[in-house]
Amino acid sequence: MICGSKELLNKIGMERTAGEMKKGQVLEGIVEKVVFPNKGIVITEDGKEFVVKNCIPGQTVSFSVRKMRKGKCEGRLLNTLKKSSIELQEWSCPHFGECGGCAYQNLSYESQLKLKENQIRELLAPVLSESGVDFERVFEGIKESPRQFAYRNKMEFSFGDTEKDGPLALGMHKRGSFYDIVNVEECKIVDEDYHRILICVRAFSEAKKISFYHKLSHEGYLRHLLVRKAVKTGDILIDLVTSTQTEGFDETAVLAELKEQILGVSYDGKIVGILHTRNDSLADVIRDDGTDILYGQDYFYEELLGLEFKITPFSFFQTNSLGAEVLYETAREYIGGSLGTVFDLYSGTGTIAQILSPAAGKVIGVEIVEEAVEAARENAKRNGLANCTFIAGDVLKVVDAIEEKPDFIILDPPRDGIHPKALSKIGLRFRPERMLYISCKPTSLARDLQMLQEYGYVVERLCCVDMFPGTGHVETVCLLSKLNVEHHIEVELTMDELDLTAAESKATYEEIKNYVLEHTGLKVSNLYIAQIKQKCGIIERANYNLPKSENSRQPKCPPEKEVAIREALEYFRMI
């Protein structure tokens, strides 16, 4: 019988070791909790702890063993043997469980919010406590999305098949699969117009027997279908993304016929543009190698909080328009009254900068994507905002060239957060009295907050906005302020009192290897990492993969792997 107490399970299983388990072995256990992002912590009958994705707290599940390394065990979910007490008996989406798009459609919305709130609490409470801040004192809960269903304004559907050599599918990736595609014509996070477009394009492609692009052989024509719809106006943009492999059919004639098929369907909204984008990238991403307008125009306007923003197929724009209004209203409330000069770093198409501009004397936005910067400038002009300036470039480099000093900084970085060197320039050079950090990945926020706290900032207010119901994602809004020096003491340390080996504790060898593999595709050994750490002046203790003598013959780390390891060491703030 499986017990619910982790302590009791650990006691029972003390005599067994992970070495007795084999990869592929099927085990059962109880999901103790789910940590961000969607990682279930499953306790087996003998007390072992496994990380298994796509679980709900309280479920009893079966899973197969995937990895067992240095006490870290991972499993792949097979079946739910017993439902959780918080789990719905039935859910509205027929694709849930097979489609990889959503994680929590089997929970009530109230339970989803509570789960996400607890995940944020577990992640950030220990971090805030390091600066003496009580999480419960500053945390203001989680704000709901105005819509639980049909909230998305953009979808990227993929062409493929549901199984090898099966019929054509157009939809989302199957849960846990890189290759298989699930038809999602009843998807609940988009409205009926998306379903109509999806069914029309798939039926046409099937009838014409047009091949889809195979990821392994890199052969085929149909790749993706991108659909955007403005919530306020109902305007719709459709972009068919294909390769340039047109052997065996007349592409011009086929695209013209597809256009007429799409326009012949009745919609709640209005189609303002049908486009064709060519993409010959080997990666499974939507890339613009050239776009033609088949019908109408290649943009529409969406309204947020009284301002209009131009949206093109590849514009970055929050995928939940109504939720974005909640997010930006929260940001506006946190910032408060009139400001002087505001820096909006990672400004995208300038939505936050422009929404906050009435409260600022001047707003300077920095964004690395040039197309987004051009859109930001055009949007600001359209909205009659003369105090917004947008600069194209990497935040890490651009901040060195900006001579003005900000009174307030807004940070809205991509999912991976902020580069440590950029954070140090923000915290040490600019030193604004207050900052607002908007995060779409709380694990990145937790890491960056630790560094900002080292620069003397503390969290003043904190809340979440649920922009993605049904999924494991959540936005976090965090107001930081500089510590009041009058209420703190200075501590002087000599070099003898500092532990210069502290860098060793910032990341394990396994974490460094995983980072390098994920970001560069390179595999590095403990020996190579040790060599580069030694080069960087990080002291290695005995038996840390270093040679016994200087004359020992051993392979030297190749230059490309040295660069990758150094990047990882910088990421973990070890150098």
Tab-separated table of C-alpha atoms in Angstrom, residues 149-565:
chain	number	residue	atom	x	y	z
A	149	PHE	CA	-11.007	29.917	-22.537
A	150	ALA	CA	-10.620	31.358	-26.065
A	151	TYR	CA	-8.112	33.898	-24.768
A	152	ARG	CA	-5.222	33.539	-27.229
A	153	ASN	CA	-4.686	36.041	-30.052
A	154	LYS	CA	-2.030	33.956	-31.822
A	155	MET	CA	-1.439	30.276	-32.622
A	156	GLU	CA	1.330	28.516	-34.506
A	157	PHE	CA	0.016	25.195	-35.821
A	158	SER	CA	2.310	22.513	-37.276
A	159	PHE	CA	1.798	20.161	-40.223
A	160	GLY	CA	2.713	16.505	-39.756
A	161	ASP	CA	1.085	13.175	-38.973
A	162	THR	CA	-0.324	11.654	-35.812
A	163	GLU	CA	1.800	8.547	-36.308
A	164	LYS	CA	4.506	7.500	-38.746
A	165	ASP	CA	3.141	7.411	-42.316
A	166	GLY	CA	-0.326	8.322	-41.018
A	167	PRO	CA	-2.775	10.823	-42.576
A	168	LEU	CA	-1.977	14.535	-42.676
A	169	ALA	CA	-2.457	16.353	-39.365
A	170	LEU	CA	-2.482	20.087	-38.635
A	171	GLY	CA	-2.377	21.135	-35.008
A	172	MET	CA	-0.098	20.908	-31.970
A	173	HIS	CA	2.755	18.614	-31.023
A	174	LYS	CA	1.736	15.469	-29.203
A	175	ARG	CA	2.653	15.541	-25.532
A	176	GLY	CA	6.240	14.392	-25.119
A	177	SER	CA	6.856	14.013	-28.860
A	178	PHE	CA	9.009	16.034	-31.236
A	179	TYR	CA	7.556	14.476	-34.380
A	180	ASP	CA	3.875	13.518	-33.893
A	181	ILE	CA	1.170	16.148	-34.452
A	182	VAL	CA	-2.331	16.144	-32.918
A	183	ASN	CA	-5.337	17.619	-34.760
A	184	VAL	CA	-6.863	20.224	-32.420
A	185	GLU	CA	-9.988	21.489	-34.176
A	186	GLU	CA	-11.749	21.764	-30.778
A	187	CYS	CA	-8.915	23.491	-28.892
A	188	LYS	CA	-10.392	25.510	-26.008
A	189	ILE	CA	-7.817	28.273	-25.653
A	190	VAL	CA	-8.732	29.774	-29.056
A	191	ASP	CA	-12.115	30.778	-30.501
A	192	GLU	CA	-14.150	29.166	-33.271
A	193	ASP	CA	-12.528	31.149	-36.086
A	194	TYR	CA	-9.244	29.346	-35.447
A	195	HIS	CA	-11.084	25.999	-35.671
A	196	ARG	CA	-12.690	26.976	-38.984
A	197	ILE	CA	-9.375	28.031	-40.498
A	198	LEU	CA	-7.644	24.894	-39.240
A	199	ILE	CA	-10.272	22.548	-40.699
A	200	CYS	CA	-10.353	24.416	-44.023
A	201	VAL	CA	-6.585	24.395	-44.587
A	202	ARG	CA	-6.157	20.768	-43.533
A	203	ALA	CA	-9.009	19.548	-45.748
A	204	PHE	CA	-7.640	21.475	-48.740
A	205	SER	CA	-4.096	20.157	-48.210
A	206	GLU	CA	-5.372	16.582	-47.878
A	207	ALA	CA	-7.452	16.858	-51.048
A	208	LYS	CA	-4.482	18.216	-53.010
A	209	LYS	CA	-2.197	15.527	-51.519
A	210	ILE	CA	0.459	18.124	-50.715
A	211	SER	CA	3.323	16.727	-48.645
A	212	PHE	CA	4.291	18.062	-45.246
A	213	TYR	CA	7.875	18.847	-44.245
A	214	HIS	CA	9.556	15.862	-42.550
A	215	LYS	CA	11.929	16.934	-39.782
A	216	LEU	CA	14.328	14.011	-40.268
A	217	SER	CA	14.645	13.939	-44.048
A	218	HIS	CA	14.067	17.705	-44.464
A	219	GLU	CA	11.779	16.961	-47.382
A	220	GLY	CA	8.255	18.200	-48.008
A	221	TYR	CA	6.341	21.460	-48.468
A	222	LEU	CA	3.846	22.311	-45.703
A	223	ARG	CA	5.442	23.447	-42.419
A	224	HIS	CA	3.298	25.729	-40.241
A	225	LEU	CA	0.078	27.719	-40.183
A	226	LEU	CA	0.268	30.963	-38.207
A	227	VAL	CA	-3.035	32.612	-37.237
A	228	ARG	CA	-3.452	35.926	-35.385
A	229	LYS	CA	-6.707	37.584	-34.377
A	230	ALA	CA	-7.258	40.973	-32.738
A	231	VAL	CA	-9.562	40.636	-29.741
A	232	LYS	CA	-10.917	44.186	-29.913
A	233	THR	CA	-11.543	44.394	-33.678
A	234	GLY	CA	-11.850	40.745	-34.772
A	235	ASP	CA	-9.306	41.286	-37.592
A	236	ILE	CA	-7.590	38.042	-38.670
A	237	LEU	CA	-4.168	37.422	-40.267
A	238	ILE	CA	-3.336	33.992	-41.737
A	239	ASP	CA	0.187	33.005	-42.775
A	240	LEU	CA	0.966	29.673	-44.468
A	241	VAL	CA	4.618	28.764	-43.870
A	242	THR	CA	6.208	26.337	-46.334
A	243	SER	CA	9.544	25.196	-47.693
A	244	THR	CA	10.546	26.053	-51.257
A	245	GLN	CA	10.250	22.406	-52.364
A	246	THR	CA	7.525	22.706	-55.015
A	247	GLU	CA	8.303	19.738	-57.252
A	248	GLY	CA	5.194	18.031	-58.632
A	249	PHE	CA	2.670	20.882	-58.351
A	250	ASP	CA	2.021	24.451	-59.446
A	251	GLU	CA	2.603	26.483	-56.272
A	252	THR	CA	1.053	29.687	-57.610
A	253	ALA	CA	-2.159	27.930	-58.629
A	254	VAL	CA	-2.392	25.974	-55.373
A	255	LEU	CA	-1.923	29.083	-53.209
A	256	ALA	CA	-4.506	31.003	-55.228
A	257	GLU	CA	-7.023	28.188	-54.785
A	258	LEU	CA	-6.276	27.903	-51.057
A	259	LYS	CA	-6.864	31.658	-50.684
A	260	GLU	CA	-10.314	31.328	-52.230
A	261	GLN	CA	-11.141	28.333	-50.033
A	262	ILE	CA	-10.235	30.303	-46.892
A	263	LEU	CA	-12.208	33.384	-47.984
A	264	GLY	CA	-15.223	31.195	-48.735
A	265	VAL	CA	-15.682	30.234	-45.074
A	266	SER	CA	-17.956	32.261	-42.760
A	267	TYR	CA	-16.180	33.794	-39.731
A	268	ASP	CA	-17.159	35.747	-36.633
A	269	GLY	CA	-14.206	38.046	-37.293
A	270	LYS	CA	-12.862	39.512	-40.541
A	271	ILE	CA	-9.893	38.247	-42.571
A	272	VAL	CA	-7.686	41.234	-43.414
A	273	GLY	CA	-4.671	39.351	-44.753
A	274	ILE	CA	-3.587	35.961	-46.129
A	275	LEU	CA	0.176	35.514	-46.482
A	276	HIS	CA	2.692	32.949	-47.675
A	277	THR	CA	6.070	32.730	-45.932
A	278	ARG	CA	8.996	30.685	-47.214
A	279	ASN	CA	11.175	28.947	-44.620
A	280	ASP	CA	14.022	26.573	-45.482
A	281	SER	CA	15.562	26.508	-42.011
A	282	LEU	CA	16.451	23.014	-40.799
A	283	ALA	CA	15.213	23.939	-37.306
A	284	ASP	CA	11.562	23.415	-36.361
A	285	VAL	CA	10.883	27.130	-36.004
A	286	ILE	CA	8.978	29.701	-38.035
A	287	ARG	CA	11.554	31.841	-39.842
A	288	ASP	CA	10.851	34.472	-42.467
A	289	ASP	CA	12.933	33.804	-45.589
A	290	GLY	CA	10.516	35.921	-47.590
A	291	THR	CA	6.785	36.648	-47.347
A	292	ASP	CA	4.226	37.326	-50.086
A	293	ILE	CA	0.782	38.843	-49.566
A	294	LEU	CA	-1.841	36.623	-51.199
A	295	TYR	CA	-4.764	38.767	-50.038
A	296	GLY	CA	-5.250	42.062	-48.205
A	297	GLN	CA	-2.441	43.322	-45.980
A	298	ASP	CA	0.260	41.942	-43.684
A	299	TYR	CA	-0.811	43.668	-40.441
A	300	PHE	CA	-3.696	44.713	-38.240
A	301	TYR	CA	-4.068	46.917	-35.168
A	302	GLU	CA	-4.844	45.724	-31.648
A	303	GLU	CA	-5.975	48.014	-28.856
A	304	LEU	CA	-4.614	47.919	-25.298
A	305	LEU	CA	-5.731	50.390	-22.622
A	306	GLY	CA	-6.769	52.983	-25.181
A	307	LEU	CA	-3.621	52.749	-27.337
A	308	GLU	CA	-3.272	51.081	-30.730
A	309	PHE	CA	-0.453	48.710	-31.691
A	310	LYS	CA	0.422	47.464	-35.173
A	311	ILE	CA	0.708	43.663	-35.296
A	312	THR	CA	2.468	41.798	-38.109
A	313	PRO	CA	2.817	38.007	-38.394
A	314	PHE	CA	6.150	37.990	-36.559
A	315	SER	CA	5.605	40.830	-34.064
A	316	PHE	CA	6.189	40.065	-30.412
A	317	PHE	CA	2.938	40.822	-28.634
A	318	GLN	CA	1.375	39.313	-25.524
A	319	THR	CA	-0.733	36.340	-26.661
A	320	ASN	CA	-3.573	37.169	-24.264
A	321	SER	CA	-4.750	40.701	-25.111
A	322	LEU	CA	-7.241	41.044	-22.252
A	323	GLY	CA	-4.765	39.508	-19.820
A	324	ALA	CA	-2.132	41.958	-21.055
A	325	GLU	CA	-4.381	44.821	-19.993
A	326	VAL	CA	-4.494	43.350	-16.472
A	327	LEU	CA	-0.708	42.956	-16.522
A	328	TYR	CA	0.000	46.488	-17.694
A	329	GLU	CA	-2.617	48.033	-15.389
A	330	THR	CA	-0.799	46.287	-12.539
A	331	ALA	CA	2.533	47.652	-13.760
A	332	ARG	CA	1.058	51.152	-13.979
A	333	GLU	CA	-0.314	50.862	-10.453
A	334	TYR	CA	3.005	49.633	-9.041
A	335	ILE	CA	4.936	52.470	-10.646
A	336	GLY	CA	2.572	55.095	-9.301
A	337	GLY	CA	2.745	58.830	-10.013
A	338	SER	CA	4.941	61.001	-12.194
A	339	LEU	CA	8.439	59.852	-13.127
A	340	GLY	CA	11.426	61.466	-14.760
A	341	THR	CA	13.451	59.358	-17.175
A	342	VAL	CA	12.389	55.728	-17.557
A	343	PHE	CA	14.396	52.961	-19.190
A	344	ASP	CA	12.336	50.119	-20.668
A	345	LEU	CA	14.875	47.370	-21.241
A	346	TYR	CA	13.800	44.483	-23.499
A	347	SER	CA	11.026	46.759	-24.768
A	348	GLY	CA	9.700	44.594	-27.641
A	349	THR	CA	7.200	46.574	-29.727
A	350	GLY	CA	7.041	49.233	-27.014
A	351	THR	CA	3.745	48.313	-25.368
A	352	ILE	CA	4.835	48.891	-21.752
A	353	ALA	CA	6.860	51.991	-22.629
A	354	GLN	CA	3.909	53.624	-24.349
A	355	ILE	CA	1.344	52.664	-21.729
A	356	LEU	CA	3.551	54.203	-19.027
A	357	SER	CA	4.701	57.213	-21.052
A	358	PRO	CA	1.990	59.618	-19.740
A	359	ALA	CA	3.517	59.258	-16.265
A	360	ALA	CA	7.099	59.830	-17.464
A	361	GLY	CA	9.098	62.783	-18.663
A	362	LYS	CA	10.993	60.564	-21.098
A	363	VAL	CA	11.015	56.848	-21.943
A	364	ILE	CA	13.977	55.095	-23.579
A	365	GLY	CA	13.308	51.583	-24.829
A	366	VAL	CA	16.016	49.085	-25.771
A	367	GLU	CA	15.261	45.995	-27.872
A	368	ILE	CA	17.552	43.644	-29.824
A	369	VAL	CA	15.027	42.808	-32.586
A	370	GLU	CA	15.165	45.612	-35.172
A	371	GLU	CA	11.707	44.842	-36.608
A	372	ALA	CA	10.214	45.241	-33.123
A	373	VAL	CA	12.002	48.589	-32.690
A	374	GLU	CA	10.617	49.877	-35.991
A	375	ALA	CA	7.139	48.784	-34.909
A	376	ALA	CA	7.595	50.509	-31.538
A	377	ARG	CA	8.537	53.775	-33.220
A	378	GLU	CA	5.581	53.534	-35.595
A	379	ASN	CA	3.199	52.701	-32.727
A	380	ALA	CA	4.426	55.644	-30.650
A	381	LYS	CA	3.922	58.005	-33.598
A	382	ARG	CA	0.436	56.618	-34.242
A	383	ASN	CA	-0.485	57.125	-30.577
A	384	GLY	CA	0.893	60.671	-30.534
A	385	LEU	CA	3.584	59.949	-27.949
A	386	ALA	CA	6.546	62.278	-28.442
A	387	ASN	CA	8.475	61.315	-25.290
A	388	CYS	CA	9.354	57.748	-26.354
A	389	THR	CA	12.711	56.841	-27.918
A	390	PHE	CA	13.543	53.293	-29.034
A	391	ILE	CA	17.053	51.947	-29.602
A	392	ALA	CA	17.893	48.744	-31.487
A	393	GLY	CA	20.622	46.682	-29.850
A	394	ASP	CA	21.628	44.216	-27.160
A	395	VAL	CA	20.869	45.556	-23.680
A	396	LEU	CA	24.278	44.316	-22.504
A	397	LYS	CA	26.022	46.631	-24.993
A	398	VAL	CA	23.566	49.510	-25.396
A	399	VAL	CA	23.462	50.447	-21.721
A	400	ASP	CA	27.141	51.421	-21.949
A	401	ALA	CA	26.351	53.959	-24.652
A	402	ILE	CA	23.411	55.631	-22.883
A	403	GLU	CA	24.642	58.728	-21.074
A	404	GLU	CA	21.395	59.591	-19.316
A	405	LYS	CA	20.732	58.222	-15.858
A	406	PRO	CA	17.280	56.679	-15.309
A	407	ASP	CA	14.989	57.476	-12.424
A	408	PHE	CA	13.173	54.196	-12.988
A	409	ILE	CA	13.958	51.004	-14.920
A	410	ILE	CA	11.476	48.480	-16.332
A	411	LEU	CA	12.832	44.982	-16.954
A	412	ASP	CA	10.751	42.672	-19.141
A	413	PRO	CA	13.313	40.149	-20.414
A	414	PRO	CA	12.791	36.981	-22.471
A	415	ARG	CA	12.230	33.653	-20.706
A	416	ASP	CA	15.882	33.050	-19.855
A	417	GLY	CA	16.078	36.277	-17.858
A	418	ILE	CA	18.861	38.868	-17.818
A	419	HIS	CA	22.549	38.273	-18.532
A	420	PRO	CA	24.543	38.629	-15.280
A	421	LYS	CA	26.811	41.283	-16.831
A	422	ALA	CA	23.775	43.339	-17.882
A	423	LEU	CA	22.362	43.015	-14.363
A	424	SER	CA	25.618	44.234	-12.855
A	425	LYS	CA	25.589	47.305	-15.112
A	426	ILE	CA	21.980	48.003	-14.173
A	427	GLY	CA	22.549	47.515	-10.451
A	428	LEU	CA	25.974	49.103	-10.089
A	429	ARG	CA	26.136	51.760	-12.800
A	430	PHE	CA	22.600	53.121	-13.097
A	431	ARG	CA	21.456	52.386	-9.526
A	432	PRO	CA	17.863	53.654	-9.944
A	433	GLU	CA	15.867	54.108	-6.775
A	434	ARG	CA	13.190	51.709	-8.047
A	435	MET	CA	12.780	49.045	-10.711
A	436	LEU	CA	9.905	46.972	-12.063
A	437	TYR	CA	10.678	43.414	-13.167
A	438	ILE	CA	8.039	41.616	-15.267
A	439	SER	CA	8.888	37.942	-15.660
A	440	CYS	CA	7.346	35.180	-17.770
A	441	LYS	CA	9.574	32.520	-16.172
A	442	PRO	CA	9.729	32.589	-12.356
A	443	THR	CA	12.855	30.410	-12.144
A	444	SER	CA	14.761	33.083	-14.102
A	445	LEU	CA	13.265	35.772	-11.864
A	446	ALA	CA	14.402	33.909	-8.733
A	447	ARG	CA	17.965	33.753	-10.052
A	448	ASP	CA	18.036	37.435	-11.097
A	449	LEU	CA	16.501	38.620	-7.820
A	450	GLN	CA	19.380	37.062	-5.904
A	451	MET	CA	21.822	39.193	-7.850
A	452	LEU	CA	19.724	42.365	-7.576
A	453	GLN	CA	19.520	41.847	-3.824
A	454	GLU	CA	23.326	41.696	-3.728
A	455	TYR	CA	23.275	45.171	-5.303
A	456	GLY	CA	21.119	46.496	-2.483
A	457	TYR	CA	17.600	46.084	-3.867
A	458	VAL	CA	14.661	44.602	-1.980
A	459	VAL	CA	11.252	43.490	-3.166
A	460	GLU	CA	8.573	45.985	-2.194
A	461	ARG	CA	5.500	44.532	-3.946
A	462	LEU	CA	4.916	41.279	-5.776
A	463	CYS	CA	2.005	39.637	-7.579
A	464	CYS	CA	1.211	37.200	-10.384
A	465	VAL	CA	-1.016	37.603	-13.428
A	466	ASP	CA	-2.368	34.444	-15.021
A	467	MET	CA	-1.917	35.127	-18.710
A	468	PHE	CA	-2.048	31.457	-19.721
A	469	PRO	CA	-4.991	29.519	-18.214
A	470	GLY	CA	-4.778	25.770	-18.668
A	471	THR	CA	-0.977	25.851	-18.990
A	472	GLY	CA	1.855	25.790	-16.470
A	473	HIS	CA	2.988	29.359	-17.218
A	474	VAL	CA	2.391	32.547	-15.249
A	475	GLU	CA	3.600	36.165	-15.322
A	476	THR	CA	5.123	37.732	-12.204
A	477	VAL	CA	5.284	41.468	-11.496
A	478	CYS	CA	7.892	42.599	-8.990
A	479	LEU	CA	8.567	46.135	-7.703
A	480	LEU	CA	12.045	46.627	-6.246
A	481	SER	CA	13.481	49.562	-4.365
A	482	LYS	CA	16.955	50.510	-3.222
A	483	LEU	CA	17.668	49.918	0.450
A	484	ASN	CA	17.538	53.056	2.598
A	485	VAL	CA	21.127	53.452	3.749
A	486	GLU	CA	20.048	55.347	6.858
A	487	HIS	CA	18.423	52.193	8.189
A	488	HIS	CA	21.274	49.799	7.416
A	489	ILE	CA	24.830	49.376	8.649
A	490	GLU	CA	28.004	48.974	6.647
A	491	VAL	CA	30.143	45.916	7.217
A	492	GLU	CA	33.821	45.977	6.308
A	493	LEU	CA	35.489	42.724	5.343
A	494	THR	CA	39.153	42.045	4.704
A	495	MET	CA	40.243	39.706	1.943
A	496	ASP	CA	41.289	37.131	4.553
A	497	GLU	CA	37.701	36.908	5.698
A	498	LEU	CA	36.330	36.168	2.230
A	499	ASP	CA	35.940	32.623	0.956
A	500	LEU	CA	37.430	32.855	-2.529
A	501	THR	CA	36.243	29.340	-3.334
A	502	ALA	CA	32.605	30.399	-3.060
A	503	ALA	CA	32.268	30.362	-6.821
A	504	GLU	CA	32.513	26.594	-6.687
A	505	SER	CA	29.156	26.384	-4.951
A	506	LYS	CA	27.238	28.358	-7.564
A	507	ALA	CA	26.775	25.481	-9.997
A	508	THR	CA	27.566	21.784	-10.035
A	509	TYR	CA	29.451	20.081	-12.835
A	510	GLU	CA	26.177	18.480	-13.948
A	511	GLU	CA	24.448	21.877	-14.121
A	512	ILE	CA	27.300	23.328	-16.184
A	513	LYS	CA	27.227	20.347	-18.575
A	514	ASN	CA	23.451	20.627	-18.956
A	515	TYR	CA	23.681	24.371	-19.661
A	516	VAL	CA	26.352	23.877	-22.333
A	517	LEU	CA	24.412	21.042	-23.991
A	518	GLU	CA	21.121	22.989	-24.001
A	519	HIS	CA	22.597	26.225	-25.367
A	520	THR	CA	25.275	24.968	-27.777
A	521	GLY	CA	24.565	21.284	-28.399
A	522	LEU	CA	28.110	20.443	-27.208
A	523	LYS	CA	28.906	17.717	-24.678
A	524	VAL	CA	31.678	18.588	-22.222
A	525	SER	CA	33.379	16.432	-19.625
A	526	ASN	CA	34.125	17.133	-15.968
A	527	LEU	CA	37.804	17.257	-16.938
A	528	TYR	CA	37.233	20.051	-19.468
A	529	ILE	CA	35.162	22.029	-16.962
A	530	ALA	CA	37.889	21.631	-14.324
A	531	GLN	CA	40.530	22.856	-16.784
A	532	ILE	CA	38.572	26.008	-17.628
A	533	LYS	CA	37.689	26.693	-13.994
A	534	GLN	CA	41.395	26.526	-13.190
A	535	LYS	CA	42.156	28.922	-16.064
A	536	CYS	CA	39.556	31.333	-14.670
A	537	GLY	CA	41.126	31.260	-11.230
A	538	ILE	CA	38.409	29.225	-9.556
A	539	ILE	CA	40.228	27.133	-6.979
A	540	GLU	CA	39.712	23.410	-7.350
A	541	ARG	CA	39.860	21.173	-4.310
A	542	ALA	CA	41.548	17.780	-4.285
A	543	ASN	CA	40.193	15.046	-6.574
A	544	TYR	CA	38.190	17.471	-8.706
A	545	ASN	CA	39.218	15.870	-11.979
A	546	LEU	CA	42.564	17.611	-12.035
A	547	PRO	CA	45.752	15.724	-12.986
A	548	LYS	CA	47.997	14.363	-10.247
A	549	SER	CA	50.996	16.144	-11.755
A	550	GLU	CA	51.696	18.771	-14.377
A	551	ASN	CA	53.326	16.130	-16.600
A	552	SER	CA	50.221	13.936	-16.716
A	553	ARG	CA	49.017	13.285	-20.262
A	554	GLN	CA	45.391	14.235	-20.681
A	555	PRO	CA	43.169	15.688	-23.426
A	556	LYS	CA	42.964	19.465	-23.557
A	557	CYS	CA	39.649	21.261	-23.840
A	558	PRO	CA	38.977	22.280	-27.494
A	559	PRO	CA	38.571	26.044	-28.102
A	560	GLU	CA	34.858	25.871	-29.025
A	561	LYS	CA	34.094	23.940	-25.821
A	562	GLU	CA	36.166	26.374	-23.755
A	563	VAL	CA	34.052	29.250	-25.077
A	564	ALA	CA	30.863	27.351	-24.198
A	565	ILE	CA	32.088	26.497	-20.676
